[in-house]
Structures are given as C-alpha cells and as structure tokens.
Coordinates of N, CA and C in Angstrom, one line a residue:
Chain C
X1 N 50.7 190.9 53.2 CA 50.9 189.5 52.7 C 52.1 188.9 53.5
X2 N 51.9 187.6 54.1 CA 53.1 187.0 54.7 C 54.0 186.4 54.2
X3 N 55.1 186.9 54.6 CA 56.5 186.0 53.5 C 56.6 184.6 53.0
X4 N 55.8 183.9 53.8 CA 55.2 182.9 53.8 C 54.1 182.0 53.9
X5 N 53.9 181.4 52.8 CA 52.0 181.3 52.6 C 52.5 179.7 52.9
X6 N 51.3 179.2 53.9 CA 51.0 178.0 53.6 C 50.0 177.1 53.1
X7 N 49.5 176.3 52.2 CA 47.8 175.6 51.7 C 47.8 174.0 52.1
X8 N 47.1 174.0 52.6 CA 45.5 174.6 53.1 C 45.6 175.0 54.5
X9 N 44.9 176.1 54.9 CA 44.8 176.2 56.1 C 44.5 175.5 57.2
X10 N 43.4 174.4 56.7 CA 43.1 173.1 57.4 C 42.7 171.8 56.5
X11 N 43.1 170.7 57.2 CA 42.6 169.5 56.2 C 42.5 168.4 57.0
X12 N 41.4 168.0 56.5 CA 40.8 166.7 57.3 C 41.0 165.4 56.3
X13 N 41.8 164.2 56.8 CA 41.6 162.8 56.1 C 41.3 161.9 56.5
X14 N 41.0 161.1 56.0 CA 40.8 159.8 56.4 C 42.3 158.9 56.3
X15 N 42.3 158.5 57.6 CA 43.4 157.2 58.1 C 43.6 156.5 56.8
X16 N 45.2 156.8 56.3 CA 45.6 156.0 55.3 C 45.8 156.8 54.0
X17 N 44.9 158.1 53.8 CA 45.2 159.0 52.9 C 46.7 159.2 52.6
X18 N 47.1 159.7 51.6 CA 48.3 160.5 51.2 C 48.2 162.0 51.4
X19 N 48.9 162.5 52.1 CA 48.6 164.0 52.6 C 49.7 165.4 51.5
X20 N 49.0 166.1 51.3 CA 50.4 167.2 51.0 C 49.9 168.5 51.8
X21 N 51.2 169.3 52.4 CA 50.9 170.5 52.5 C 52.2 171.5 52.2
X22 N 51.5 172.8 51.2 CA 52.5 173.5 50.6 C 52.8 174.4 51.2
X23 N 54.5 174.8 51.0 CA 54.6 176.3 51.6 C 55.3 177.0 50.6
X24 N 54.8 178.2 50.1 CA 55.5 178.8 49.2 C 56.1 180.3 50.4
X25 N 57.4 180.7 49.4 CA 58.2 182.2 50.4 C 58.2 182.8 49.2
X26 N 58.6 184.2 49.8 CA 58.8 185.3 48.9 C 60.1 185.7 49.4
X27 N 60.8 185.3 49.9 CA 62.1 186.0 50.1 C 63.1 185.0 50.3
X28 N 64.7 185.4 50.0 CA 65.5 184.6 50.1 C 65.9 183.6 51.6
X29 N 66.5 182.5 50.8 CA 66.2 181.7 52.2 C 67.6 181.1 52.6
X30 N 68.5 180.7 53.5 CA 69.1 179.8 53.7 C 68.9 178.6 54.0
X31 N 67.9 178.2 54.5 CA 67.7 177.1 54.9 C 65.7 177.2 55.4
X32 N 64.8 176.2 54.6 CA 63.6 176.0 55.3 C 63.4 174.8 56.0
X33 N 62.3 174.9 57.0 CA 62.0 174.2 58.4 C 60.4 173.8 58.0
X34 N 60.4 172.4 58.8 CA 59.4 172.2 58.7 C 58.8 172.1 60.1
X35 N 58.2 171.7 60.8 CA 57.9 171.5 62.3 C 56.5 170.9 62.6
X36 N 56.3 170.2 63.6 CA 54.9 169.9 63.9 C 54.7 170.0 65.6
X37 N 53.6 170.9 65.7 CA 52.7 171.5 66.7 C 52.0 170.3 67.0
X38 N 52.4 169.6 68.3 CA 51.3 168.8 68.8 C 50.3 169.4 69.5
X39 N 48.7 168.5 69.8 CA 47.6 169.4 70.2 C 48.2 169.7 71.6
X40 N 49.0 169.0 72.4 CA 49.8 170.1 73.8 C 50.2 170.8 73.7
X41 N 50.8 171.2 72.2 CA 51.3 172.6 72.3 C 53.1 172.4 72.2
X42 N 53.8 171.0 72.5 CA 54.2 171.5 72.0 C 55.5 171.0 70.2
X43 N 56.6 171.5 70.2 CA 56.8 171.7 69.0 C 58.1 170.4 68.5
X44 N 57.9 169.8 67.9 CA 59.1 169.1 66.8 C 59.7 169.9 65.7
X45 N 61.0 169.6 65.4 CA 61.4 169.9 64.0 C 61.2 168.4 63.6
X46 N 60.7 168.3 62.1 CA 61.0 167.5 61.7 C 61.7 167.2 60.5
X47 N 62.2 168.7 59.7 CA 63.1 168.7 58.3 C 63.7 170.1 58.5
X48 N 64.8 170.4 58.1 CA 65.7 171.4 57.9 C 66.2 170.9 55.9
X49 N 65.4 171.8 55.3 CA 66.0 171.5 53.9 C 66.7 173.0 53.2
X50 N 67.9 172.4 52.8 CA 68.4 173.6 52.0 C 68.2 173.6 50.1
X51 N 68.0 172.2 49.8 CA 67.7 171.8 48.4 C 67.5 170.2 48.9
X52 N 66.6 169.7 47.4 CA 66.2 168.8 47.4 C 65.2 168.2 48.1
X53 N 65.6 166.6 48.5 CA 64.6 166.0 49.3 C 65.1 165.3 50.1
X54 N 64.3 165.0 51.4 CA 64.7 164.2 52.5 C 63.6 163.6 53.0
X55 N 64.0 162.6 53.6 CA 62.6 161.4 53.6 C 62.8 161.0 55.2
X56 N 61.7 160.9 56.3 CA 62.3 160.3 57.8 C 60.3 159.2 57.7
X57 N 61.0 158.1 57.8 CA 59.9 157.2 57.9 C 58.8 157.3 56.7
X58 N 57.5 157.8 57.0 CA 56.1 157.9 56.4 C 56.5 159.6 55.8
X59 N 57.1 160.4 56.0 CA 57.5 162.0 55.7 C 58.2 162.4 54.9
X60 N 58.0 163.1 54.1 CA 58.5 163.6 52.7 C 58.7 164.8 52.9
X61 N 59.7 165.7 52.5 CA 59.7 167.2 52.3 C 60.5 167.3 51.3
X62 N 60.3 167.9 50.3 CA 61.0 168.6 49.2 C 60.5 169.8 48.9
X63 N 62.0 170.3 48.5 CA 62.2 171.7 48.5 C 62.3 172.4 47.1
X64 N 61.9 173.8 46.4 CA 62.6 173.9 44.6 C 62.9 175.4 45.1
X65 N 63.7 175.1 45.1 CA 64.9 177.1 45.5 C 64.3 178.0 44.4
X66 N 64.4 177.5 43.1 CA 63.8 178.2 42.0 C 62.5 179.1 42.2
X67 N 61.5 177.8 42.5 CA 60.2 178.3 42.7 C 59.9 178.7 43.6
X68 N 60.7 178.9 45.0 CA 60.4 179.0 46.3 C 59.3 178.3 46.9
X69 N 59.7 177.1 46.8 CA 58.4 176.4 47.2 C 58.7 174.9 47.9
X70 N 58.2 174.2 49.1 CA 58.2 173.5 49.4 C 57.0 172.5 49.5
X71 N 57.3 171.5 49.7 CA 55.9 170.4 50.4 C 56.0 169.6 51.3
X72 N 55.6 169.2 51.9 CA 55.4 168.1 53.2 C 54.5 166.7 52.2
X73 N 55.1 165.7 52.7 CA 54.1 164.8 52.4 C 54.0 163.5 53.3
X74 N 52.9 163.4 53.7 CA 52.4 162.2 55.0 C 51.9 161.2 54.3
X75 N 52.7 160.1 53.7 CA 52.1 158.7 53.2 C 51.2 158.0 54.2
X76 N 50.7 157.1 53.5 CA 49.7 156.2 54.9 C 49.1 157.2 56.2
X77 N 48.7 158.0 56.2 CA 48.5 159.3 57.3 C 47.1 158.1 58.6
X78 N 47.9 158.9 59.5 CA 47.3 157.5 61.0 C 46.6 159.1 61.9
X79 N 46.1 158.9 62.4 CA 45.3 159.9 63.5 C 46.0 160.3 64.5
X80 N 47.4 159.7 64.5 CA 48.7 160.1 65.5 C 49.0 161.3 64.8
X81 N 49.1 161.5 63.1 CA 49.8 162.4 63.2 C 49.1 163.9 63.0
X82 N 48.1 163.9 63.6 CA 46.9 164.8 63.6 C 47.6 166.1 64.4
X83 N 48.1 167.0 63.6 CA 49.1 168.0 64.5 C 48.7 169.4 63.8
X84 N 49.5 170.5 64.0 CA 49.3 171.2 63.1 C 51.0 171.5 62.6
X85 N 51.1 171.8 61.2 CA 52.6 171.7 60.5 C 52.8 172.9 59.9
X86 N 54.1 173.3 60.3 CA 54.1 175.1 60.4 C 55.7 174.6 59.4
X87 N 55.2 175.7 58.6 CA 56.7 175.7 57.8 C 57.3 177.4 58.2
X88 N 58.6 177.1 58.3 CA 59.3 178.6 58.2 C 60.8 178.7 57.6
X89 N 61.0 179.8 57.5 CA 62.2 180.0 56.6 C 63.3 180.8 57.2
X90 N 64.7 180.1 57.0 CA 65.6 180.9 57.8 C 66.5 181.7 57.3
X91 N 67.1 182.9 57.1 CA 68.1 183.3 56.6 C 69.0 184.4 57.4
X92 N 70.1 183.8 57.7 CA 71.1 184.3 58.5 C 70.6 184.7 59.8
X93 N 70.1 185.2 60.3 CA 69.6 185.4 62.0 C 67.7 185.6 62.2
X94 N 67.5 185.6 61.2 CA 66.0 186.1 61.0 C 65.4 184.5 61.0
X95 N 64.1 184.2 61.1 CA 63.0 183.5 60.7 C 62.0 183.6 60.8
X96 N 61.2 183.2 59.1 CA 59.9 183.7 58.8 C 58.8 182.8 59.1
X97 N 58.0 182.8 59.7 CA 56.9 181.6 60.0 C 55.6 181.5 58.9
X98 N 55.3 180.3 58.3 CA 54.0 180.5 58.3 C 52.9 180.2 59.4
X99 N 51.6 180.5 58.8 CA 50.5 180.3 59.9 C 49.8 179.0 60.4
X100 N 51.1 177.7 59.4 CA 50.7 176.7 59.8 C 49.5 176.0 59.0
X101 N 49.1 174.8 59.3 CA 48.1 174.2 58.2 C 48.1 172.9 59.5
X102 N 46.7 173.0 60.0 CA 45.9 172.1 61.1 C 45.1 170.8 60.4
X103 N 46.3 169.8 60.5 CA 45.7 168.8 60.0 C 45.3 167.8 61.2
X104 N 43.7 167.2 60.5 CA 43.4 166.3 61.6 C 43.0 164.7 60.6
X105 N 43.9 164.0 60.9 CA 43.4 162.4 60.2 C 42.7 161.3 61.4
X106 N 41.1 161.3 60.7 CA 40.1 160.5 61.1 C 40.1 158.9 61.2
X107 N 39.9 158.2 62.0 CA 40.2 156.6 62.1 C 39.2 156.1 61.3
Chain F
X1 N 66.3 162.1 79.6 CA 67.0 163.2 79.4 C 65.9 164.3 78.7
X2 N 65.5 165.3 78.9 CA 64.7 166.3 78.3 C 66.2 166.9 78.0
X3 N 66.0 167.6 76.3 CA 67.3 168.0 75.8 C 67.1 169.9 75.9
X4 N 65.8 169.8 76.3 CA 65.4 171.8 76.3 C 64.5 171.8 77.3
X5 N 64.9 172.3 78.2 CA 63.5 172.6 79.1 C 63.8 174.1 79.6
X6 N 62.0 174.3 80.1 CA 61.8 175.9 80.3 C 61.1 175.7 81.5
X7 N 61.7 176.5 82.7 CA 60.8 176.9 83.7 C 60.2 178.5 83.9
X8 N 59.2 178.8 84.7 CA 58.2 178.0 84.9 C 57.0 177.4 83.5
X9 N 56.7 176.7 83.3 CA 55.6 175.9 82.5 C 54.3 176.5 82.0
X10 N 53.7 177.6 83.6 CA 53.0 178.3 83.1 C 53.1 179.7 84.2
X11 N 53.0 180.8 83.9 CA 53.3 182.1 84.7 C 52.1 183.1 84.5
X12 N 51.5 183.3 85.6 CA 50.2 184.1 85.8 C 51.1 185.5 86.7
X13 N 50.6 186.5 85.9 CA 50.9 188.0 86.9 C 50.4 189.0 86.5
X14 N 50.5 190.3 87.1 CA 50.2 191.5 86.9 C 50.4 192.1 85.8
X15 N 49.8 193.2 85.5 CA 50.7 194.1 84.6 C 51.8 195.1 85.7
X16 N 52.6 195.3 84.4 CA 53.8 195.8 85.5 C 54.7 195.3 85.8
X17 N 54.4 194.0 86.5 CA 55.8 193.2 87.4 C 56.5 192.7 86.4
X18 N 57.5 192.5 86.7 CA 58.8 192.1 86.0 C 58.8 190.7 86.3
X19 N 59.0 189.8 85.6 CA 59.4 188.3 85.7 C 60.5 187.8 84.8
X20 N 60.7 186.5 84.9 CA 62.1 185.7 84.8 C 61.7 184.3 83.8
X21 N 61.6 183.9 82.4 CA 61.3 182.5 82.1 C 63.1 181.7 81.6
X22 N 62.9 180.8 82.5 CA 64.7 180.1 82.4 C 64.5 179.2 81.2
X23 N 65.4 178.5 80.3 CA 65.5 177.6 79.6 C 67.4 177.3 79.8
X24 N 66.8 175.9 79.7 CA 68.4 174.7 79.8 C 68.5 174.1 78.4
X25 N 69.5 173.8 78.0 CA 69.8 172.7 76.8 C 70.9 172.0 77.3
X26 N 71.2 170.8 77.3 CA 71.8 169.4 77.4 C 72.8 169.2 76.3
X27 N 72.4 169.5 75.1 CA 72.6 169.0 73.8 C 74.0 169.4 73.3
X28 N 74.4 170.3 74.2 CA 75.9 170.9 74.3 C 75.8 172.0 72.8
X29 N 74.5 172.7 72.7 CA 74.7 173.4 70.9 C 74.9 174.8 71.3
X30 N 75.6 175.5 70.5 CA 76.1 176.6 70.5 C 75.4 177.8 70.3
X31 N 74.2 177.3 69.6 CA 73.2 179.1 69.6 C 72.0 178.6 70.5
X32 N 70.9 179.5 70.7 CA 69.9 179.4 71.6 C 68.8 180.6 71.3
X33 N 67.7 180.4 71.6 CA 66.9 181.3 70.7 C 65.4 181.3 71.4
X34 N 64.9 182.3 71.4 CA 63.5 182.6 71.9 C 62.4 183.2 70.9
X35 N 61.5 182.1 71.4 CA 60.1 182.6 70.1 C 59.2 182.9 71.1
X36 N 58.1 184.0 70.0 CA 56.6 183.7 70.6 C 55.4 183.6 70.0
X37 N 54.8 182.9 70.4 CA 53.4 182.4 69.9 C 52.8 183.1 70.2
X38 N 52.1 184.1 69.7 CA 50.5 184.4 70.2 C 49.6 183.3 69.9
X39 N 48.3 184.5 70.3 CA 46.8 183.9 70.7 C 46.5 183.2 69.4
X40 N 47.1 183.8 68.3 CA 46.6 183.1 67.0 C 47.6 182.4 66.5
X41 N 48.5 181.7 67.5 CA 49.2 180.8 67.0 C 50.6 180.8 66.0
X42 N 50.5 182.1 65.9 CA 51.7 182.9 65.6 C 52.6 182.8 66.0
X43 N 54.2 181.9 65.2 CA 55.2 182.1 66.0 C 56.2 183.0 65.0
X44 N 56.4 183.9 66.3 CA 57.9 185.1 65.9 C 59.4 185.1 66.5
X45 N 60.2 185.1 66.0 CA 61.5 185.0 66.4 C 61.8 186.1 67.4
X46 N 62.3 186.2 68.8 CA 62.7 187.5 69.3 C 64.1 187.2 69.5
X47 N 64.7 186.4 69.9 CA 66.1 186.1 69.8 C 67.1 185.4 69.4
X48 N 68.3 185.8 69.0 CA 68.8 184.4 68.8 C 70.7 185.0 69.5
X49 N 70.7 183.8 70.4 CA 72.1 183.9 71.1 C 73.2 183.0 70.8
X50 N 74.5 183.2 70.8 CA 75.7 182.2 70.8 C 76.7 182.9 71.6
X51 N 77.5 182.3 72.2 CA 78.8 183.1 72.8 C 79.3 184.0 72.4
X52 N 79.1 184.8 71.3 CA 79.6 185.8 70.7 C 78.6 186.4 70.1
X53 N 77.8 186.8 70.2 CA 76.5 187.6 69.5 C 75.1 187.5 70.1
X54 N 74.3 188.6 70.1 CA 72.7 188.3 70.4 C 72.9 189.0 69.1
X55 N 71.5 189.0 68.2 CA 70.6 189.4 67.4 C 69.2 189.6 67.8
X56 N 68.5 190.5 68.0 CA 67.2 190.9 68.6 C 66.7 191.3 67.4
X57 N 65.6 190.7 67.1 CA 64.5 190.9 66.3 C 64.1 192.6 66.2
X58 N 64.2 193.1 65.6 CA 64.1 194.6 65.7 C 62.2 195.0 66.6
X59 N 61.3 194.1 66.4 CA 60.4 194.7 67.0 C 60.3 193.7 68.3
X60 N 61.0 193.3 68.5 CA 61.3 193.6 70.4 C 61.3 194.6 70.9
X61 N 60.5 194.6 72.0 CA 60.2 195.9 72.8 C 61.4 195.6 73.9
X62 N 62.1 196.2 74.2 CA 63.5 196.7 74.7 C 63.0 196.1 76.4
X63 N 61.9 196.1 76.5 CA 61.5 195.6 78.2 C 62.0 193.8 78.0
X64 N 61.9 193.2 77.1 CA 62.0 192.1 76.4 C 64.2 192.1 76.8
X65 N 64.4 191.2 77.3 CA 66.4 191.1 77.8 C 66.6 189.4 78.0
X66 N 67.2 188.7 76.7 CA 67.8 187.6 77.0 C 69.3 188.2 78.1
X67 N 69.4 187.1 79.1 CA 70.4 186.4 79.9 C 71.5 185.7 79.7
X68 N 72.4 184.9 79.6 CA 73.0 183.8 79.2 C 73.9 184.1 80.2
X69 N 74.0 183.0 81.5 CA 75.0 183.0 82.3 C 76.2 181.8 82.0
X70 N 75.8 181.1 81.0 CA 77.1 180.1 79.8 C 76.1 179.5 79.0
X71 N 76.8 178.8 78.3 CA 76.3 178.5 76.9 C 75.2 177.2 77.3
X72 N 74.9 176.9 78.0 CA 73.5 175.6 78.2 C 72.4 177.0 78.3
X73 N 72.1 177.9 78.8 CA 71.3 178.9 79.4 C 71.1 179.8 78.7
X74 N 69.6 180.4 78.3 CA 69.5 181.7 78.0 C 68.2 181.6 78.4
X75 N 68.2 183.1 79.7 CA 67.2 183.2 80.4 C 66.3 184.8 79.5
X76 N 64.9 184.5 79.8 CA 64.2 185.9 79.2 C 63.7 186.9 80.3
X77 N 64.1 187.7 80.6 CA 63.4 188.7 81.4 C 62.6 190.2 81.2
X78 N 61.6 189.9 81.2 CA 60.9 190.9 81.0 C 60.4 192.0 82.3
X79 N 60.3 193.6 82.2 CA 60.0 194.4 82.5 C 58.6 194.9 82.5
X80 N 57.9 195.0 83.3 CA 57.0 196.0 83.3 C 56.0 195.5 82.3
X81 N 55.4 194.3 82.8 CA 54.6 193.1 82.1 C 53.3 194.3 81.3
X82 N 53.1 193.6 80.2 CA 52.0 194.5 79.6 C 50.8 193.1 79.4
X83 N 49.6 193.4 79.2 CA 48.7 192.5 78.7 C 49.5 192.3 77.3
X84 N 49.2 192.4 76.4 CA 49.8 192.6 75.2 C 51.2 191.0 74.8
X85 N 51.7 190.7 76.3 CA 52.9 189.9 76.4 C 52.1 188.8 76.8
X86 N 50.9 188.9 77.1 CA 50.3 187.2 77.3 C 50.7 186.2 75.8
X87 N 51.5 185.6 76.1 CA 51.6 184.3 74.9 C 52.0 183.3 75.4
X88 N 52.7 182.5 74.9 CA 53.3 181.2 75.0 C 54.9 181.4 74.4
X89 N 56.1 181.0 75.5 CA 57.3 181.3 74.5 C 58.3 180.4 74.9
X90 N 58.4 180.0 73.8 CA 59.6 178.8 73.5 C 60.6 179.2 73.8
X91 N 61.7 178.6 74.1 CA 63.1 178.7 73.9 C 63.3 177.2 73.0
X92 N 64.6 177.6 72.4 CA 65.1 176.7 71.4 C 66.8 176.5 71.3
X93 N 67.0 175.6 71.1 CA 68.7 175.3 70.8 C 69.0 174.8 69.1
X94 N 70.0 175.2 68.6 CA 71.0 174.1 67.5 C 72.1 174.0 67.5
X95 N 72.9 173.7 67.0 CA 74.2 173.1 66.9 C 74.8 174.1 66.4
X96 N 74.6 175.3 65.5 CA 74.9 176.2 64.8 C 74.0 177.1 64.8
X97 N 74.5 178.8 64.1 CA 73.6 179.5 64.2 C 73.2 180.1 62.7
X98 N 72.8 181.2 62.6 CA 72.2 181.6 61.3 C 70.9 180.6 61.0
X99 N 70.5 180.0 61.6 CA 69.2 179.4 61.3 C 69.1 177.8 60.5
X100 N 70.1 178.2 60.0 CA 70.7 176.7 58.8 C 70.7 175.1 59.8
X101 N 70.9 174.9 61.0 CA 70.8 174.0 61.4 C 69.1 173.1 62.4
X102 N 68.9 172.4 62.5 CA 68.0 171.8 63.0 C 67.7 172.4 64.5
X103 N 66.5 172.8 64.7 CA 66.0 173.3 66.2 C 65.6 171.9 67.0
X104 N 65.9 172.5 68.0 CA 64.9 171.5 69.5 C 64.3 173.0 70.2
X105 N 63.3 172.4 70.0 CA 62.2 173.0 70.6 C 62.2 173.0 72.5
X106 N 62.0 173.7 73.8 CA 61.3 173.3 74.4 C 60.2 172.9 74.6
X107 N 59.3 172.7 76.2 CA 58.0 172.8 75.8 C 57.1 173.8 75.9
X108 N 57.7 174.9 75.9 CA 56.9 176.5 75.9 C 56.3 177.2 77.5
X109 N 56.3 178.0 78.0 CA 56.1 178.9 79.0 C 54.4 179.3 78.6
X110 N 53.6 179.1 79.1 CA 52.4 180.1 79.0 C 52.3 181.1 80.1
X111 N 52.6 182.4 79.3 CA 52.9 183.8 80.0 C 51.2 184.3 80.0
X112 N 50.5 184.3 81.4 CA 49.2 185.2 81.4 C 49.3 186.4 82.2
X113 N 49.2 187.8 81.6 CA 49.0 189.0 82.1 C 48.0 189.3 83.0
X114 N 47.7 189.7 83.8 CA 46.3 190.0 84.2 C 45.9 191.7 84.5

C-alpha cells in the first residue's frame, strides 16, 4: 500500500464544475505538495502546505495534520486546467508521491 | 528567463554507455534535487543536494552519481545504462532544503535505453 493514496484516480467535468481531489498519507510529514502535470509533461508546484489553508486564484488546498489528509479544490474548473495533480509529502530529505489523479474538464 | 532547465530534452542510447543529463537554476536556491518518473508515471526522489550534503535515496543504484560543480548545477551521471533506466527525469530547485520549501520543477529529460 502507498504512503500515499490519492481519490479518484481519474475525473471528468464539465467546464464550471467545482472539483475536489483527496490525498490521504500514512506517515509523518513536514510539509505536503501539491503539483500539476501538464499533458507535455511537464510539472508546476502549485501549494507547499504545512497546516491549514491557502488559496492562489480559482485553487484551494487545505490540509488536517490530525487526519492526515489533504484536498485540492478547482472552483469554476475551465478545460485549461485539465492536468494531472499529484500530491506528495515531504519529510526531512525524503518524498513520498502519490499516483496522481488525471483530471480532464470538458467545454 | 527559464528558472530550471535540463539538457539534453531527450536522450536515446545503448545499454551500457554511460551518459550525462545537466540541469541549471537561475533562482539562486540553495538545494537541488533529482526525480524519476517512470513508464507509469511514477515519480521517485533520487536526490537531493545543497552545499553541504547529498542525501541519496537508498534504492539508488550506485551507477546513478549527482555532480555539482557550484550551487546553480547538479549534473546526473549515469553508468552502464540499463533498460530498466528508460524514464523521464526531472531536476528540481528550492530555496531551502528538507523538502519544506516550494519546488521549480524543470522540464524533464526523456531517457530511452535501447
């Protein structure tokens, strides 16, 4: 089992939806990442959270240390942001990846 | 300004031969780091460097040798290319290390074995 799960593996919306995708860990973290895989391949950061929430435009990520659990969330979702969004987790020199969650939003 | 870049873009070779993938950062940040993606999109950490320390992922295969001739640079050189090493591999920069700070990504190497 991976240290980190992410849901859903894949999701399809329609242009304008509200999107979530979750990442839960099983091991301690210093800091989790969020990132997005464009279809070229290649990679953005777009959150480093250590608690809480942080917000960049239409993008949500909040974090609960407790629960080990994070989420992503894409308000108004546009067919630009049709990527795939890889959560991972960092602690002291190591980082754990998930497998990612391939979202594609439909016009 | 590209703030990470990796040469070459994409690298076709033998098994066996030894090759060279370079990466630059601009950004003036203090650690530097190399991942790899496999075929299933898998990315794994193999290194992570600062002027004072490498950390090597323990299942690095020892043919696997970051570089750093100063702190903009950490080059990857590999030995005795295996199929097995066909992937795609990032180099990355932040400001700080232990993982706690924000990555820049390059735009990845596609390594093919033949």
């Amino acid at each position: 089992k991976n240290e980190v799960e992410q849901s859903p593996q894949n999701l399809t919306a329609q242009e304008g939806e509200f999107i979530t995708i979750n990442c839960s860990y099983s091991v301690g973290i210093s800091a989790l990442h969020w990132l997005q895989q464009h279809p070229g391949g290649g990679i953005v950061s777009l959150f480093m959270l250590s608690s809480g929430k942080k917000k960049h435009g239409r993008l949500i990520a909040t974090i609960n240390i407790q629960e080990k659990h994070s989420s992503l969330h894409i308000t108004a979702s546009h067919p630009r942001d049709s990527a795939v969004y890889i959560c991972a987790v960092g602690l002291n020199n190591d980082m754990r990846f998930g497998a990612g969650t391939r979202l594609t939003v439909k016009p | 300004d590209t703030a990470v870049s990796q040469t070459p873009k994409y690298l076709v070779t033998q098994m066996g031969n030894d090759k060279s993938i370079k990466c630059e950062q601009n950004l003036g940040h203090d650690t530097m780091y190399w991942y790899k993606q496999d075929s299933k999109k898998f990315l794994k950490i193999m290194f992570s460097y600062n002027n004072k320390e490498l950390i090597i992922n323990e299942t690095v295969p020892n043919r696997f040798s970051p570089k750093s001739p100063d702190k903009a640079h950490l080059n990857l050189h590999i030995n005795s290319l295996e199929l097995g090493d066909s992937a795609v591999y990032f180099c990355a920069s932040s400001q700080g290390g232990a993982l706690s700070y924000e990555q820049y990504f390059g735009p990845g190497t596609r390594l093919t074995v033949t």
